[in-house]
Amino acid sequence: MNRELIYLLLILGLLVIPRALQRFNIPAPITCLVFGIGAMLAWGAKTHDPVVALLSALGISSLFLFAGLEVDLRALRRGLWPLLAHLAIRVAMLCGVAWLAWRYLDLGWQAAGLLALALLTPSTGFILDTLERLGLDEEERFWVTSKAIAGELLALAALFVVLQAGDPAQLGVSSVAMAAMLVGLPLAFIALGRWIVPHAPGSEFSLLVMVGMVAAYITYKLGVYYLVGAFVAGLIARLLRIRMPRLASNDNIHALRLFATFFVPFYFFHAGTLVSREALSWEALGLGLLITAVIVPLRVATVWLQRRVLFRGERRHSTLRVSIALTPTLVFTLVLAEILHSRFGISAALSGALVLYTTLNTLLPSLLLRMPFDVDPVDGGYLHPEDKAATANRIVEQGGSGPRVAVEADAPQGA
C-alpha cells in the first residue's frame, strides 16, 4: 500500500474512531494505545516509523508545554499550606513505594525511584486537557489543577535527579546545562519578542511552540526526556506574561490545546507500538491487576483523608470527586515504563503491568464520574487563567468550604 495513503488512514483512524468510541465511556487515549498495541502485534518492528515517532514527540512536547503554561504561581501561593501538606505526603509515599520496590522487587535504587514516580504521579497535562469534561464545579477544578501541577513540579525535579544520579559527573553537567537553559529561555523569548514579533504580527504562537520544542529536545539529549524541557518552556513563558502578554495570552493557550489535540493521539499510538509481545502475558495481567488493586485505592484514600482533615466543612462527595479526578497517571506512567524497560532492563511482565495499571486508572474517572475523557478541548467550559486566578481568590479565602464569598471585582492578571 502507498505510504502516503497509510499515513492518511492512520490520521483518520486516530482522530475519528477514538472519538466515536467515547459514547461508550472509553477514553480516546486508551483507544489510541490499544491501536498501537494491535499494530505492533500485526506488523512488529515495521510500526517503528520515524514519521510517527516525530508526531509522537510533537504530541508529548505540546502537551507538557501547555501544562507549563497553565501554572499559576499566584494561585499556588494562595493554596500554599494545603499544597505543602499534599507534597509532604506525596514525598513520604514516593519514598515508601521506592523502598518497597528496592527491597522486594530486586530493583536498583534508580529504577525503584522511577517505578514509584510511575505509580504515584498524576498525569497533569492529560488531567488539565480533560478536566472540563468531568463535571466538576469551579472549586473542585481549582484543587485538582493545583494539586496536579504541584505534584508534577515535584515529580519532574525528582525525575531529573534520579535519572542522572547514577553518574555524578553527568549529573553535574546536566545541572549546568539545565541552569543555562533556564537563563537562556527567557532571553530567547525576549529577543524573539523584540526583533521578530513586531515585524511578524501573529507569530507569537509559532515562536512559543518552536522554543518549546527546542527546550524539549535539549532535555531529551540530556537524558531526561522531552517532557521536562517542554514544561519548563511553558512555565517561563507564563512567568513572562506581564512583559510579553501576547506570548502566553489566553488565545495562545487555547490554540496550544488545539495543537496538542491533533498530535497527542500519535503519542499514545506510538507508546502502544513500543509495548513488547513479552509484556502481554498472563503474568503481566496478574501483576497489573494486583498493582491496581493496591495502589489506586491507596492514592484515592490518601487524597480523600487529607482533604477531610484540612477542609472539615467540605462535602464528602466533593472530596471523593477530587480524589478520583487525580487518579490518571497515563502519560507519566507510559513514559517511565518505556524508560525503565529500555534503560534499566525491568522485566517485560512488570512493563506490561504498568501499561495495564495506567489503562485501568485512566478509565476510573470516566466510569465513576460518568463523564468521558477526551483530548479535545473545544467543548466544555474552558477557564482562562484570569478566571482561574479569581476562582482561586475566593476558594482559598473560604478555606475550600464552598462558594460563599462573592467574586472579587479585580481579578489578578497572571503570574
mmCIF file of C-alpha atoms in Angstrom, residues 57 61 160 163-164 167 169-171 173-175 177-178 181 212-230 339 343:
data_model
loop_
_atom_site.group_PDB
_atom_site.id
_atom_site.type_symbol
_atom_site.label_atom_id
_atom_site.label_comp_id
_atom_site.label_asym_id
_atom_site.label_seq_id
_atom_site.Cartn_x
_atom_site.Cartn_y
_atom_site.Cartn_z
ATOM 1 C CA ALA A 57 7.367 13.802 20.106
ATOM 2 C CA SER A 61 6.020 18.117 23.962
ATOM 3 C CA PHE A 160 15.787 14.897 36.627
ATOM 4 C CA LEU A 163 17.874 9.723 36.013
ATOM 5 C CA GLN A 164 21.234 11.481 36.338
ATOM 6 C CA ASP A 167 26.794 9.265 37.315
ATOM 7 C CA ALA A 169 29.752 13.825 36.612
ATOM 8 C CA GLN A 170 26.779 13.526 34.262
ATOM 9 C CA LEU A 171 24.504 14.980 36.943
ATOM 10 C CA VAL A 173 26.993 18.537 33.521
ATOM 11 C CA SER A 174 23.227 18.167 33.158
ATOM 12 C CA SER A 175 22.605 20.545 36.064
ATOM 13 C CA ALA A 177 23.096 22.683 31.132
ATOM 14 C CA MET A 178 19.680 22.944 32.779
ATOM 15 C CA MET A 181 18.629 26.683 29.668
ATOM 16 C CA GLY A 212 9.105 24.681 23.483
ATOM 17 C CA MET A 213 10.242 22.022 21.022
ATOM 18 C CA VAL A 214 13.864 23.186 21.204
ATOM 19 C CA ALA A 215 13.776 23.047 25.013
ATOM 20 C CA ALA A 216 12.183 19.589 24.855
ATOM 21 C CA TYR A 217 14.932 18.372 22.516
ATOM 22 C CA ILE A 218 17.652 19.771 24.813
ATOM 23 C CA THR A 219 16.372 17.873 27.844
ATOM 24 C CA TYR A 220 15.896 14.756 25.714
ATOM 25 C CA LYS A 221 19.570 14.908 24.753
ATOM 26 C CA LEU A 222 20.416 15.377 28.437
ATOM 27 C CA GLY A 223 18.703 12.053 29.091
ATOM 28 C CA VAL A 224 15.591 13.278 30.913
ATOM 29 C CA TYR A 225 13.086 13.020 28.048
ATOM 30 C CA TYR A 226 11.076 15.665 26.187
ATOM 31 C CA LEU A 227 8.548 16.480 28.845
ATOM 32 C CA VAL A 228 10.927 18.299 31.235
ATOM 33 C CA GLY A 229 12.101 20.892 28.709
ATOM 34 C CA ALA A 230 8.639 21.466 27.274
ATOM 35 C CA ILE A 339 12.480 4.344 30.197
ATOM 36 C CA ARG A 343 17.420 1.860 30.098
#
